[in-house]
Amino acid sequence: MLMQKLYLLAALFAITYDADAQKIKVNVGPEFLHSFNHDPGFWGAGVSVQGEVWVKERLGLGLNTGFLRFASTRPLIPAGTITYNAIPVLAVIKYPLPLVKNLYGQDAMGYTFATDVHYRNNGEKVPGGFTYYFSLGYEFAKHFDVAIKVGRSRFDKKDRPVNVNEHNLGLKLAYVF
């Protein structure tokens, strides 16, 4: 089911691309995140890659993925781990903000695959969950991008709360190709 959704997103991305009128941009770079709903908080670092195409003058669509590793000074549950990995696969909607040239807003939503995340009550592994981020970014010097992002990865099911329900604040630095 998840693969079908990913193929659908890829097809949507391909359909909206017009080779004569549009140019695909790819950016890659490090990300640093802080999960602020735990005590103590988890810190994360990793890398992300994003491809996007402007389909209208004020609308860009894209896909974002990456690899993030989170760590804390103590486990969330007594037998739990103090680290976990996250691999987000997100659809992106990007739009310029008219306040300052090269300033943009971006909404990203999709699914994040997780490792070493377990349910509190029975210790079963959680495969991942829905993720949403809002970013406020700025492109400068033609090939560089910096963005502040805030969002949430919901690693749970409605009837089974889990020990990781991430609310993150992050910083992304990227090189634009």
PDB file of C-alpha atoms in Angstrom:
ATOM      1  CA  MET A   1       0.000   0.000   0.000  1.00  0.00           C
ATOM      2  CA  LEU A   2       2.786   2.440   0.914  1.00  0.00           C
ATOM      3  CA  MET A   3       4.677   1.668  -2.292  1.00  0.00           C
ATOM      4  CA  GLN A   4       1.530   2.392  -4.310  1.00  0.00           C
ATOM      5  CA  LYS A   5       1.286   5.813  -2.649  1.00  0.00           C
ATOM      6  CA  LEU A   6       4.952   6.518  -3.399  1.00  0.00           C
ATOM      7  CA  TYR A   7       4.453   5.538  -7.051  1.00  0.00           C
ATOM      8  CA  LEU A   8       1.388   7.787  -7.206  1.00  0.00           C
ATOM      9  CA  LEU A   9       3.423  10.727  -5.826  1.00  0.00           C
ATOM     10  CA  ALA A  10       6.207  10.051  -8.333  1.00  0.00           C
ATOM     11  CA  ALA A  11       3.670   9.906 -11.168  1.00  0.00           C
ATOM     12  CA  LEU A  12       2.084  13.185 -10.029  1.00  0.00           C
ATOM     13  CA  PHE A  13       5.523  14.779  -9.940  1.00  0.00           C
ATOM     14  CA  ALA A  14       6.324  13.494 -13.454  1.00  0.00           C
ATOM     15  CA  ILE A  15       2.976  14.640 -14.883  1.00  0.00           C
ATOM     16  CA  THR A  16       3.383  18.179 -13.572  1.00  0.00           C
ATOM     17  CA  TYR A  17       6.826  18.506 -15.144  1.00  0.00           C
ATOM     18  CA  ASP A  18       6.904  20.264 -18.531  1.00  0.00           C
ATOM     19  CA  ALA A  19      10.432  20.042 -19.966  1.00  0.00           C
ATOM     20  CA  ASP A  20      10.031  23.169 -22.106  1.00  0.00           C
ATOM     21  CA  ALA A  21       8.813  25.496 -19.358  1.00  0.00           C
ATOM     22  CA  GLN A  22      10.234  24.132 -16.121  1.00  0.00           C
ATOM     23  CA  LYS A  23      13.557  23.298 -14.538  1.00  0.00           C
ATOM     24  CA  ILE A  24      14.055  20.710 -11.835  1.00  0.00           C
ATOM     25  CA  LYS A  25      16.045  21.919  -8.838  1.00  0.00           C
ATOM     26  CA  VAL A  26      17.759  19.507  -6.482  1.00  0.00           C
ATOM     27  CA  ASN A  27      19.139  20.478  -3.109  1.00  0.00           C
ATOM     28  CA  VAL A  28      21.115  18.403  -0.648  1.00  0.00           C
ATOM     29  CA  GLY A  29      22.560  19.180   2.754  1.00  0.00           C
ATOM     30  CA  PRO A  30      22.700  18.535   6.479  1.00  0.00           C
ATOM     31  CA  GLU A  31      19.796  18.887   8.901  1.00  0.00           C
ATOM     32  CA  PHE A  32      19.869  19.398  12.652  1.00  0.00           C
ATOM     33  CA  LEU A  33      16.744  18.815  14.742  1.00  0.00           C
ATOM     34  CA  HIS A  34      15.676  19.012  18.379  1.00  0.00           C
ATOM     35  CA  SER A  35      12.714  17.014  19.633  1.00  0.00           C
ATOM     36  CA  PHE A  36      11.163  19.180  22.316  1.00  0.00           C
ATOM     37  CA  ASN A  37       8.375  16.976  23.707  1.00  0.00           C
ATOM     38  CA  HIS A  38      10.625  14.678  25.775  1.00  0.00           C
ATOM     39  CA  ASP A  39      12.544  15.194  28.996  1.00  0.00           C
ATOM     40  CA  PRO A  40      15.394  15.196  28.219  1.00  0.00           C
ATOM     41  CA  GLY A  41      14.964  16.138  24.573  1.00  0.00           C
ATOM     42  CA  PHE A  42      16.312  14.132  21.678  1.00  0.00           C
ATOM     43  CA  TRP A  43      18.793  15.740  19.270  1.00  0.00           C
ATOM     44  CA  GLY A  44      18.949  14.656  15.654  1.00  0.00           C
ATOM     45  CA  ALA A  45      21.338  15.112  12.750  1.00  0.00           C
ATOM     46  CA  GLY A  46      21.403  13.788   9.234  1.00  0.00           C
ATOM     47  CA  VAL A  47      21.137  14.661   5.590  1.00  0.00           C
ATOM     48  CA  SER A  48      18.218  15.375   3.285  1.00  0.00           C
ATOM     49  CA  VAL A  49      17.698  15.530  -0.463  1.00  0.00           C
ATOM     50  CA  GLN A  50      14.881  17.373  -2.190  1.00  0.00           C
ATOM     51  CA  GLY A  51      13.852  17.616  -5.825  1.00  0.00           C
ATOM     52  CA  GLU A  52      11.345  20.248  -6.908  1.00  0.00           C
ATOM     53  CA  VAL A  53       9.860  21.815  -9.990  1.00  0.00           C
ATOM     54  CA  TRP A  54       7.960  25.098 -10.297  1.00  0.00           C
ATOM     55  CA  VAL A  55       4.671  24.232 -12.014  1.00  0.00           C
ATOM     56  CA  LYS A  56       3.319  27.769 -11.802  1.00  0.00           C
ATOM     57  CA  GLU A  57       4.972  31.082 -11.081  1.00  0.00           C
ATOM     58  CA  ARG A  58       4.048  30.820  -7.412  1.00  0.00           C
ATOM     59  CA  LEU A  59       3.790  27.049  -6.880  1.00  0.00           C
ATOM     60  CA  GLY A  60       6.513  24.449  -6.627  1.00  0.00           C
ATOM     61  CA  LEU A  61       5.996  20.716  -6.119  1.00  0.00           C
ATOM     62  CA  GLY A  62       8.590  18.207  -5.046  1.00  0.00           C
ATOM     63  CA  LEU A  63       9.739  15.169  -3.119  1.00  0.00           C
ATOM     64  CA  ASN A  64      11.970  15.116  -0.045  1.00  0.00           C
ATOM     65  CA  THR A  65      13.807  12.243   1.630  1.00  0.00           C
ATOM     66  CA  GLY A  66      16.795  11.766   3.873  1.00  0.00           C
ATOM     67  CA  PHE A  67      18.305   9.959   6.828  1.00  0.00           C
ATOM     68  CA  LEU A  68      18.190  11.293  10.400  1.00  0.00           C
ATOM     69  CA  ARG A  69      19.672   9.829  13.586  1.00  0.00           C
ATOM     70  CA  PHE A  70      18.295  10.937  16.949  1.00  0.00           C
ATOM     71  CA  ALA A  71      19.927  10.443  20.351  1.00  0.00           C
ATOM     72  CA  SER A  72      19.230  11.292  23.986  1.00  0.00           C
ATOM     73  CA  THR A  73      21.121  11.089  27.270  1.00  0.00           C
ATOM     74  CA  ARG A  74      18.686   8.506  28.673  1.00  0.00           C
ATOM     75  CA  PRO A  75      16.058   6.100  27.282  1.00  0.00           C
ATOM     76  CA  LEU A  76      12.390   7.013  27.106  1.00  0.00           C
ATOM     77  CA  ILE A  77      11.367   3.717  28.701  1.00  0.00           C
ATOM     78  CA  PRO A  78      13.542   1.645  31.075  1.00  0.00           C
ATOM     79  CA  ALA A  79      14.360  -1.069  28.513  1.00  0.00           C
ATOM     80  CA  GLY A  80      14.364   1.312  25.550  1.00  0.00           C
ATOM     81  CA  THR A  81      17.175   2.547  23.369  1.00  0.00           C
ATOM     82  CA  ILE A  82      18.583   6.038  23.521  1.00  0.00           C
ATOM     83  CA  THR A  83      18.928   6.353  19.737  1.00  0.00           C
ATOM     84  CA  TYR A  84      16.694   5.819  16.733  1.00  0.00           C
ATOM     85  CA  ASN A  85      16.805   6.466  12.986  1.00  0.00           C
ATOM     86  CA  ALA A  86      14.196   8.121  10.793  1.00  0.00           C
ATOM     87  CA  ILE A  87      13.837   8.087   7.006  1.00  0.00           C
ATOM     88  CA  PRO A  88      11.194  10.591   5.833  1.00  0.00           C
ATOM     89  CA  VAL A  89       9.537  10.364   2.403  1.00  0.00           C
ATOM     90  CA  LEU A  90       7.597  13.596   1.953  1.00  0.00           C
ATOM     91  CA  ALA A  91       5.613  15.399  -0.747  1.00  0.00           C
ATOM     92  CA  VAL A  92       6.497  19.102  -0.847  1.00  0.00           C
ATOM     93  CA  ILE A  93       4.506  22.217  -1.716  1.00  0.00           C
ATOM     94  CA  LYS A  94       6.724  25.301  -1.981  1.00  0.00           C
ATOM     95  CA  TYR A  95       5.684  28.915  -2.504  1.00  0.00           C
ATOM     96  CA  PRO A  96       7.532  32.256  -2.555  1.00  0.00           C
ATOM     97  CA  LEU A  97       6.716  34.784   0.153  1.00  0.00           C
ATOM     98  CA  PRO A  98       6.508  38.356  -1.168  1.00  0.00           C
ATOM     99  CA  LEU A  99       8.050  39.925   1.949  1.00  0.00           C
ATOM    100  CA  VAL A 100      11.669  39.494   0.805  1.00  0.00           C
ATOM    101  CA  LYS A 101      13.108  38.295  -2.486  1.00  0.00           C
ATOM    102  CA  ASN A 102      14.162  34.587  -2.319  1.00  0.00           C
ATOM    103  CA  LEU A 103      12.147  33.984   0.883  1.00  0.00           C
ATOM    104  CA  TYR A 104       9.833  30.971   0.698  1.00  0.00           C
ATOM    105  CA  GLY A 105       7.400  28.874   2.696  1.00  0.00           C
ATOM    106  CA  GLN A 106       7.178  25.143   2.326  1.00  0.00           C
ATOM    107  CA  ASP A 107       4.810  22.450   3.518  1.00  0.00           C
ATOM    108  CA  ALA A 108       6.025  18.846   3.515  1.00  0.00           C
ATOM    109  CA  MET A 109       3.909  15.842   4.432  1.00  0.00           C
ATOM    110  CA  GLY A 110       4.193  12.114   4.082  1.00  0.00           C
ATOM    111  CA  TYR A 111       5.488   9.086   5.948  1.00  0.00           C
ATOM    112  CA  THR A 112       8.600   8.591   8.072  1.00  0.00           C
ATOM    113  CA  PHE A 113      10.038   5.106   8.463  1.00  0.00           C
ATOM    114  CA  ALA A 114      11.558   4.540  11.918  1.00  0.00           C
ATOM    115  CA  THR A 115      13.927   2.044  13.518  1.00  0.00           C
ATOM    116  CA  ASP A 116      14.369   1.313  17.219  1.00  0.00           C
ATOM    117  CA  VAL A 117      11.026   2.884  18.146  1.00  0.00           C
ATOM    118  CA  HIS A 118       8.822   0.698  20.367  1.00  0.00           C
ATOM    119  CA  TYR A 119       5.349   0.754  21.895  1.00  0.00           C
ATOM    120  CA  ARG A 120       5.326   1.462  25.639  1.00  0.00           C
ATOM    121  CA  ASN A 121       2.896  -1.262  26.670  1.00  0.00           C
ATOM    122  CA  ASN A 122       4.269  -4.317  24.819  1.00  0.00           C
ATOM    123  CA  GLY A 123       7.671  -3.391  23.342  1.00  0.00           C
ATOM    124  CA  GLU A 124       6.678  -4.115  19.712  1.00  0.00           C
ATOM    125  CA  LYS A 125       8.527  -2.168  17.041  1.00  0.00           C
ATOM    126  CA  VAL A 126       6.797   0.778  15.379  1.00  0.00           C
ATOM    127  CA  PRO A 127       7.420   0.938  11.613  1.00  0.00           C
ATOM    128  CA  GLY A 128       6.894   4.724  11.333  1.00  0.00           C
ATOM    129  CA  GLY A 129       4.126   7.232  10.942  1.00  0.00           C
ATOM    130  CA  PHE A 130       2.639  10.329   9.339  1.00  0.00           C
ATOM    131  CA  THR A 131       4.919  13.380   9.231  1.00  0.00           C
ATOM    132  CA  TYR A 132       4.221  17.064   8.582  1.00  0.00           C
ATOM    133  CA  TYR A 133       6.694  19.980   8.510  1.00  0.00           C
ATOM    134  CA  PHE A 134       6.427  23.677   7.775  1.00  0.00           C
ATOM    135  CA  SER A 135       9.633  25.403   6.692  1.00  0.00           C
ATOM    136  CA  LEU A 136      10.547  29.040   6.292  1.00  0.00           C
ATOM    137  CA  GLY A 137      13.578  29.319   4.054  1.00  0.00           C
ATOM    138  CA  TYR A 138      15.812  31.668   2.151  1.00  0.00           C
ATOM    139  CA  GLU A 139      17.898  31.015  -0.970  1.00  0.00           C
ATOM    140  CA  PHE A 140      21.042  33.109  -1.253  1.00  0.00           C
ATOM    141  CA  ALA A 141      24.197  33.314  -3.379  1.00  0.00           C
ATOM    142  CA  LYS A 142      22.348  31.421  -6.148  1.00  0.00           C
ATOM    143  CA  HIS A 143      23.285  27.948  -4.865  1.00  0.00           C
ATOM    144  CA  PHE A 144      22.696  28.017  -1.099  1.00  0.00           C
ATOM    145  CA  ASP A 145      19.531  27.515   0.922  1.00  0.00           C
ATOM    146  CA  VAL A 146      18.887  27.776   4.657  1.00  0.00           C
ATOM    147  CA  ALA A 147      15.550  26.862   6.277  1.00  0.00           C
ATOM    148  CA  ILE A 148      14.054  26.694   9.745  1.00  0.00           C
ATOM    149  CA  LYS A 149      11.497  23.939  10.083  1.00  0.00           C
ATOM    150  CA  VAL A 150       8.970  22.861  12.668  1.00  0.00           C
ATOM    151  CA  GLY A 151       6.834  19.765  12.535  1.00  0.00           C
ATOM    152  CA  ARG A 152       5.766  16.445  13.867  1.00  0.00           C
ATOM    153  CA  SER A 153       6.266  12.760  13.166  1.00  0.00           C
ATOM    154  CA  ARG A 154       3.428  10.781  14.660  1.00  0.00           C
ATOM    155  CA  PHE A 155       4.834   7.335  15.400  1.00  0.00           C
ATOM    156  CA  ASP A 156       1.700   5.790  16.823  1.00  0.00           C
ATOM    157  CA  LYS A 157      -1.688   4.327  16.104  1.00  0.00           C
ATOM    158  CA  LYS A 158      -4.865   5.804  17.530  1.00  0.00           C
ATOM    159  CA  ASP A 159      -5.409   3.038  20.081  1.00  0.00           C
ATOM    160  CA  ARG A 160      -1.742   2.366  20.985  1.00  0.00           C
ATOM    161  CA  PRO A 161       0.337   5.306  22.186  1.00  0.00           C
ATOM    162  CA  VAL A 162       4.065   4.983  21.636  1.00  0.00           C
ATOM    163  CA  ASN A 163       7.087   6.391  23.388  1.00  0.00           C
ATOM    164  CA  VAL A 164       8.087   8.575  20.442  1.00  0.00           C
ATOM    165  CA  ASN A 165       5.638  11.141  19.093  1.00  0.00           C
ATOM    166  CA  GLU A 166       8.124  13.685  17.812  1.00  0.00           C
ATOM    167  CA  HIS A 167       7.619  17.436  17.774  1.00  0.00           C
ATOM    168  CA  ASN A 168      10.749  18.820  16.143  1.00  0.00           C
ATOM    169  CA  LEU A 169      12.366  22.176  15.537  1.00  0.00           C
ATOM    170  CA  GLY A 170      15.158  22.082  12.994  1.00  0.00           C
ATOM    171  CA  LEU A 171      17.640  23.826  10.757  1.00  0.00           C
ATOM    172  CA  LYS A 172      18.439  22.735   7.212  1.00  0.00           C
ATOM    173  CA  LEU A 173      21.423  23.932   5.197  1.00  0.00           C
ATOM    174  CA  ALA A 174      21.543  22.947   1.547  1.00  0.00           C
ATOM    175  CA  TYR A 175      23.426  23.327  -1.691  1.00  0.00           C
ATOM    176  CA  VAL A 176      21.125  23.860  -4.691  1.00  0.00           C
ATOM    177  CA  PHE A 177      22.053  22.229  -8.007  1.00  0.00           C
TER     178      PHE A 177
END
